[in-house]
């Protein structure tokens, strides 16, 4: 398969369980186990990241579960995504400003188990975005949410991606999760090559 995704755009990959959707994301993020063999190239902004370790790829991931740290409060969870070059006070200031930006400043000092599922989902996304990834991967991030929350969080996610001009690849089972402007890729039944305007992330894989 081969595809390119522009900044601010979402490529949506749909397919049955076991077809390799999550494996594709793992390959992009650099999380494949050493025992797993794959061939091809992965580029971000025309630079190959295929041989880079995961922590050097500048790729963020949003999973089904929020994965917030239970021993940290909300602003501390956000601060965890910030670079170590920032001082502790700078991290706190940035985290609190981010909470104000999404109108969740009132929960800054609460523990994850003291806030709602929708709030946890938003904090998880913003923590990922605070690391300033060049690419964000969405691994069925809406699948465990109830319908009303799913719809509002979905809109929130795509708005943040567009506003921050980040290329995104999402895997999902539900076509309702796919934004209108997204390229939809049915795998493995789709054509082998998909092109969108731009080349923020390019992957070319022979085997996965």
PDB file of N, CA and C in Angstrom, residues 60-117:
ATOM      1  N   UNK A  60       2.397  11.164  17.495  1.00  0.00           N
ATOM      2  CA  UNK A  60       1.528  11.003  18.659  1.00  0.00           C
ATOM      3  C   UNK A  60       0.449   9.970  18.387  1.00  0.00           C
ATOM      4  N   UNK A  61      -0.043   9.338  19.447  1.00  0.00           N
ATOM      5  CA  UNK A  61      -1.086   8.323  19.302  1.00  0.00           C
ATOM      6  C   UNK A  61      -2.208   8.584  20.303  1.00  0.00           C
ATOM      7  N   UNK A  62      -3.441   8.492  19.823  1.00  0.00           N
ATOM      8  CA  UNK A  62      -4.616   8.548  20.691  1.00  0.00           C
ATOM      9  C   UNK A  62      -5.299   7.185  20.628  1.00  0.00           C
ATOM     10  N   UNK A  63      -5.354   6.496  21.772  1.00  0.00           N
ATOM     11  CA  UNK A  63      -5.894   5.143  21.831  1.00  0.00           C
ATOM     12  C   UNK A  63      -7.377   5.144  22.224  1.00  0.00           C
ATOM     13  N   UNK A  64      -7.962   3.944  22.296  1.00  0.00           N
ATOM     14  CA  UNK A  64      -9.342   3.792  22.760  1.00  0.00           C
ATOM     15  C   UNK A  64      -9.472   4.226  24.217  1.00  0.00           C
ATOM     16  N   UNK A  65      -8.494   3.868  25.044  1.00  0.00           N
ATOM     17  CA  UNK A  65      -8.497   4.233  26.461  1.00  0.00           C
ATOM     18  C   UNK A  65      -7.731   5.527  26.656  1.00  0.00           C
ATOM     19  N   UNK A  66      -8.142   6.318  27.650  1.00  0.00           N
ATOM     20  CA  UNK A  66      -7.504   7.626  27.833  1.00  0.00           C
ATOM     21  C   UNK A  66      -6.085   7.528  28.387  1.00  0.00           C
ATOM     22  N   UNK A  67      -5.760   6.486  29.133  1.00  0.00           N
ATOM     23  CA  UNK A  67      -4.403   6.238  29.637  1.00  0.00           C
ATOM     24  C   UNK A  67      -3.839   7.397  30.454  1.00  0.00           C
ATOM     25  N   UNK A  68      -4.696   8.080  31.209  1.00  0.00           N
ATOM     26  CA  UNK A  68      -4.206   9.125  32.109  1.00  0.00           C
ATOM     27  C   UNK A  68      -3.573   8.478  33.333  1.00  0.00           C
ATOM     28  N   UNK A  69      -2.579   9.147  33.897  1.00  0.00           N
ATOM     29  CA  UNK A  69      -1.901   8.625  35.077  1.00  0.00           C
ATOM     30  C   UNK A  69      -2.758   8.880  36.314  1.00  0.00           C
ATOM     31  N   UNK A  70      -3.172   7.838  37.025  1.00  0.00           N
ATOM     32  CA  UNK A  70      -4.088   8.020  38.157  1.00  0.00           C
ATOM     33  C   UNK A  70      -3.468   8.765  39.333  1.00  0.00           C
ATOM     34  N   UNK A  71      -2.127   8.748  39.445  1.00  0.00           N
ATOM     35  CA  UNK A  71      -1.469   9.399  40.578  1.00  0.00           C
ATOM     36  C   UNK A  71      -1.177  10.874  40.315  1.00  0.00           C
ATOM     37  N   UNK A  72      -1.512  11.366  39.111  1.00  0.00           N
ATOM     38  CA  UNK A  72      -1.311  12.772  38.774  1.00  0.00           C
ATOM     39  C   UNK A  72      -2.661  13.448  38.584  1.00  0.00           C
ATOM     40  N   UNK A  73      -2.742  14.728  38.959  1.00  0.00           N
ATOM     41  CA  UNK A  73      -3.989  15.441  38.699  1.00  0.00           C
ATOM     42  C   UNK A  73      -4.050  15.844  37.220  1.00  0.00           C
ATOM     43  N   UNK A  74      -5.107  16.541  36.839  1.00  0.00           N
ATOM     44  CA  UNK A  74      -5.337  16.828  35.426  1.00  0.00           C
ATOM     45  C   UNK A  74      -4.226  17.678  34.820  1.00  0.00           C
ATOM     46  N   UNK A  75      -3.863  18.782  35.468  1.00  0.00           N
ATOM     47  CA  UNK A  75      -2.839  19.623  34.857  1.00  0.00           C
ATOM     48  C   UNK A  75      -1.491  18.910  34.830  1.00  0.00           C
ATOM     49  N   UNK A  76      -1.212  18.072  35.817  1.00  0.00           N
ATOM     50  CA  UNK A  76       0.038  17.318  35.814  1.00  0.00           C
ATOM     51  C   UNK A  76       0.064  16.293  34.687  1.00  0.00           C
ATOM     52  N   UNK A  77      -1.085  15.698  34.397  1.00  0.00           N
ATOM     53  CA  UNK A  77      -1.164  14.789  33.251  1.00  0.00           C
ATOM     54  C   UNK A  77      -0.862  15.523  31.954  1.00  0.00           C
ATOM     55  N   UNK A  78      -1.396  16.724  31.809  1.00  0.00           N
ATOM     56  CA  UNK A  78      -1.107  17.519  30.620  1.00  0.00           C
ATOM     57  C   UNK A  78       0.369  17.882  30.549  1.00  0.00           C
ATOM     58  N   UNK A  79       0.928  18.288  31.670  1.00  0.00           N
ATOM     59  CA  UNK A  79       2.328  18.706  31.709  1.00  0.00           C
ATOM     60  C   UNK A  79       3.270  17.577  31.324  1.00  0.00           C
ATOM     61  N   UNK A  80       2.833  16.339  31.532  1.00  0.00           N
ATOM     62  CA  UNK A  80       3.671  15.190  31.201  1.00  0.00           C
ATOM     63  C   UNK A  80       4.011  15.153  29.711  1.00  0.00           C
ATOM     64  N   UNK A  81       3.140  15.699  28.876  1.00  0.00           N
ATOM     65  CA  UNK A  81       3.382  15.689  27.439  1.00  0.00           C
ATOM     66  C   UNK A  81       4.318  16.779  26.959  1.00  0.00           C
ATOM     67  N   UNK A  82       4.707  17.685  27.840  1.00  0.00           N
ATOM     68  CA  UNK A  82       5.566  18.807  27.457  1.00  0.00           C
ATOM     69  C   UNK A  82       7.042  18.417  27.495  1.00  0.00           C
ATOM     70  N   UNK A  83       7.883  19.076  26.690  1.00  0.00           N
ATOM     71  CA  UNK A  83       9.306  18.714  26.623  1.00  0.00           C
ATOM     72  C   UNK A  83      10.047  18.996  27.921  1.00  0.00           C
ATOM     73  N   UNK A  84      11.073  18.208  28.176  1.00  0.00           N
ATOM     74  CA  UNK A  84      11.865  18.355  29.396  1.00  0.00           C
ATOM     75  C   UNK A  84      12.689  19.638  29.413  1.00  0.00           C
ATOM     76  N   UNK A  85      12.801  20.304  28.269  1.00  0.00           N
ATOM     77  CA  UNK A  85      13.531  21.568  28.219  1.00  0.00           C
ATOM     78  C   UNK A  85      12.785  22.684  28.944  1.00  0.00           C
ATOM     79  N   UNK A  86      11.500  22.491  29.204  1.00  0.00           N
ATOM     80  CA  UNK A  86      10.712  23.484  29.930  1.00  0.00           C
ATOM     81  C   UNK A  86      10.872  23.282  31.430  1.00  0.00           C
ATOM     82  N   UNK A  87      10.860  24.373  32.170  1.00  0.00           N
ATOM     83  CA  UNK A  87      10.930  24.284  33.626  1.00  0.00           C
ATOM     84  C   UNK A  87       9.590  23.811  34.172  1.00  0.00           C
ATOM     85  N   UNK A  88       9.583  23.411  35.438  1.00  0.00           N
ATOM     86  CA  UNK A  88       8.350  22.933  36.068  1.00  0.00           C
ATOM     87  C   UNK A  88       7.275  24.018  36.062  1.00  0.00           C
ATOM     88  N   UNK A  89       7.688  25.261  36.324  1.00  0.00           N
ATOM     89  CA  UNK A  89       6.713  26.354  36.351  1.00  0.00           C
ATOM     90  C   UNK A  89       6.172  26.649  34.955  1.00  0.00           C
ATOM     91  N   UNK A  90       7.032  26.533  33.947  1.00  0.00           N
ATOM     92  CA  UNK A  90       6.584  26.748  32.568  1.00  0.00           C
ATOM     93  C   UNK A  90       5.601  25.663  32.142  1.00  0.00           C
ATOM     94  N   UNK A  91       5.880  24.428  32.554  1.00  0.00           N
ATOM     95  CA  UNK A  91       4.974  23.327  32.220  1.00  0.00           C
ATOM     96  C   UNK A  91       3.599  23.539  32.853  1.00  0.00           C
ATOM     97  N   UNK A  92       3.597  23.954  34.110  1.00  0.00           N
ATOM     98  CA  UNK A  92       2.322  24.184  34.785  1.00  0.00           C
ATOM     99  C   UNK A  92       1.550  25.307  34.106  1.00  0.00           C
ATOM    100  N   UNK A  93       2.245  26.379  33.768  1.00  0.00           N
ATOM    101  CA  UNK A  93       1.597  27.509  33.112  1.00  0.00           C
ATOM    102  C   UNK A  93       0.995  27.094  31.770  1.00  0.00           C
ATOM    103  N   UNK A  94       1.753  26.310  30.994  1.00  0.00           N
ATOM    104  CA  UNK A  94       1.261  25.857  29.697  1.00  0.00           C
ATOM    105  C   UNK A  94       0.066  24.918  29.850  1.00  0.00           C
ATOM    106  N   UNK A  95       0.149  24.024  30.827  1.00  0.00           N
ATOM    107  CA  UNK A  95      -0.948  23.079  31.061  1.00  0.00           C
ATOM    108  C   UNK A  95      -2.224  23.813  31.459  1.00  0.00           C
ATOM    109  N   UNK A  96      -2.105  24.781  32.358  1.00  0.00           N
ATOM    110  CA  UNK A  96      -3.279  25.539  32.794  1.00  0.00           C
ATOM    111  C   UNK A  96      -3.856  26.373  31.658  1.00  0.00           C
ATOM    112  N   UNK A  97      -2.976  26.916  30.809  1.00  0.00           N
ATOM    113  CA  UNK A  97      -3.445  27.690  29.661  1.00  0.00           C
ATOM    114  C   UNK A  97      -4.200  26.800  28.671  1.00  0.00           C
ATOM    115  N   UNK A  98      -3.726  25.577  28.516  1.00  0.00           N
ATOM    116  CA  UNK A  98      -4.390  24.624  27.626  1.00  0.00           C
ATOM    117  C   UNK A  98      -5.776  24.274  28.151  1.00  0.00           C
ATOM    118  N   UNK A  99      -5.882  24.082  29.453  1.00  0.00           N
ATOM    119  CA  UNK A  99      -7.183  23.797  30.061  1.00  0.00           C
ATOM    120  C   UNK A  99      -8.146  24.965  29.862  1.00  0.00           C
ATOM    121  N   UNK A 100      -7.637  26.179  29.987  1.00  0.00           N
ATOM    122  CA  UNK A 100      -8.481  27.353  29.766  1.00  0.00           C
ATOM    123  C   UNK A 100      -8.932  27.424  28.308  1.00  0.00           C
ATOM    124  N   UNK A 101      -8.048  27.043  27.408  1.00  0.00           N
ATOM    125  CA  UNK A 101      -8.355  27.066  25.973  1.00  0.00           C
ATOM    126  C   UNK A 101      -9.543  26.169  25.637  1.00  0.00           C
ATOM    127  N   UNK A 102      -9.645  25.028  26.322  1.00  0.00           N
ATOM    128  CA  UNK A 102     -10.747  24.092  26.038  1.00  0.00           C
ATOM    129  C   UNK A 102     -11.833  24.159  27.120  1.00  0.00           C
ATOM    130  N   UNK A 103     -11.768  25.223  27.923  1.00  0.00           N
ATOM    131  CA  UNK A 103     -12.783  25.518  28.942  1.00  0.00           C
ATOM    132  C   UNK A 103     -12.928  24.404  29.977  1.00  0.00           C
ATOM    133  N   UNK A 104     -11.789  23.859  30.398  1.00  0.00           N
ATOM    134  CA  UNK A 104     -11.780  22.836  31.442  1.00  0.00           C
ATOM    135  C   UNK A 104     -10.884  23.245  32.611  1.00  0.00           C
ATOM    136  N   UNK A 105     -10.678  24.541  32.773  1.00  0.00           N
ATOM    137  CA  UNK A 105      -9.792  25.014  33.837  1.00  0.00           C
ATOM    138  C   UNK A 105     -10.297  24.645  35.231  1.00  0.00           C
ATOM    139  N   UNK A 106     -11.592  24.416  35.374  1.00  0.00           N
ATOM    140  CA  UNK A 106     -12.159  24.101  36.692  1.00  0.00           C
ATOM    141  C   UNK A 106     -11.757  22.721  37.205  1.00  0.00           C
ATOM    142  N   UNK A 107     -11.243  21.866  36.328  1.00  0.00           N
ATOM    143  CA  UNK A 107     -10.873  20.513  36.766  1.00  0.00           C
ATOM    144  C   UNK A 107      -9.361  20.338  36.884  1.00  0.00           C
ATOM    145  N   UNK A 108      -8.615  21.430  36.833  1.00  0.00           N
ATOM    146  CA  UNK A 108      -7.150  21.366  36.790  1.00  0.00           C
ATOM    147  C   UNK A 108      -6.546  20.547  37.918  1.00  0.00           C
ATOM    148  N   UNK A 109      -7.106  20.643  39.122  1.00  0.00           N
ATOM    149  CA  UNK A 109      -6.506  19.999  40.289  1.00  0.00           C
ATOM    150  C   UNK A 109      -7.240  18.717  40.703  1.00  0.00           C
ATOM    151  N   UNK A 110      -8.116  18.243  39.839  1.00  0.00           N
ATOM    152  CA  UNK A 110      -8.832  17.002  40.135  1.00  0.00           C
ATOM    153  C   UNK A 110      -8.059  15.796  39.619  1.00  0.00           C
ATOM    154  N   UNK A 111      -8.300  14.647  40.250  1.00  0.00           N
ATOM    155  CA  UNK A 111      -7.707  13.390  39.799  1.00  0.00           C
ATOM    156  C   UNK A 111      -8.519  12.843  38.625  1.00  0.00           C
ATOM    157  N   UNK A 112      -7.915  12.012  37.779  1.00  0.00           N
ATOM    158  CA  UNK A 112      -8.649  11.459  36.634  1.00  0.00           C
ATOM    159  C   UNK A 112      -9.947  10.753  37.003  1.00  0.00           C
ATOM    160  N   UNK A 113      -9.976  10.086  38.168  1.00  0.00           N
ATOM    161  CA  UNK A 113     -11.200   9.371  38.544  1.00  0.00           C
ATOM    162  C   UNK A 113     -12.275  10.295  39.110  1.00  0.00           C
ATOM    163  N   UNK A 114     -11.989  11.600  39.176  1.00  0.00           N
ATOM    164  CA  UNK A 114     -12.963  12.574  39.660  1.00  0.00           C
ATOM    165  C   UNK A 114     -13.621  13.364  38.525  1.00  0.00           C
ATOM    166  N   UNK A 115     -13.263  13.045  37.291  1.00  0.00           N
ATOM    167  CA  UNK A 115     -13.826  13.771  36.152  1.00  0.00           C
ATOM    168  C   UNK A 115     -14.561  12.795  35.235  1.00  0.00           C
ATOM    169  N   UNK A 116     -15.332  13.333  34.311  1.00  0.00           N
ATOM    170  CA  UNK A 116     -16.167  12.496  33.443  1.00  0.00           C
ATOM    171  C   UNK A 116     -15.343  11.833  32.340  1.00  0.00           C
ATOM    172  N   UNK A 117     -15.958  10.845  31.691  1.00  0.00           N
ATOM    173  CA  UNK A 117     -15.295  10.167  30.586  1.00  0.00           C
ATOM    174  C   UNK A 117     -14.979  11.106  29.437  1.00  0.00           C
TER     175      UNK A 117
END
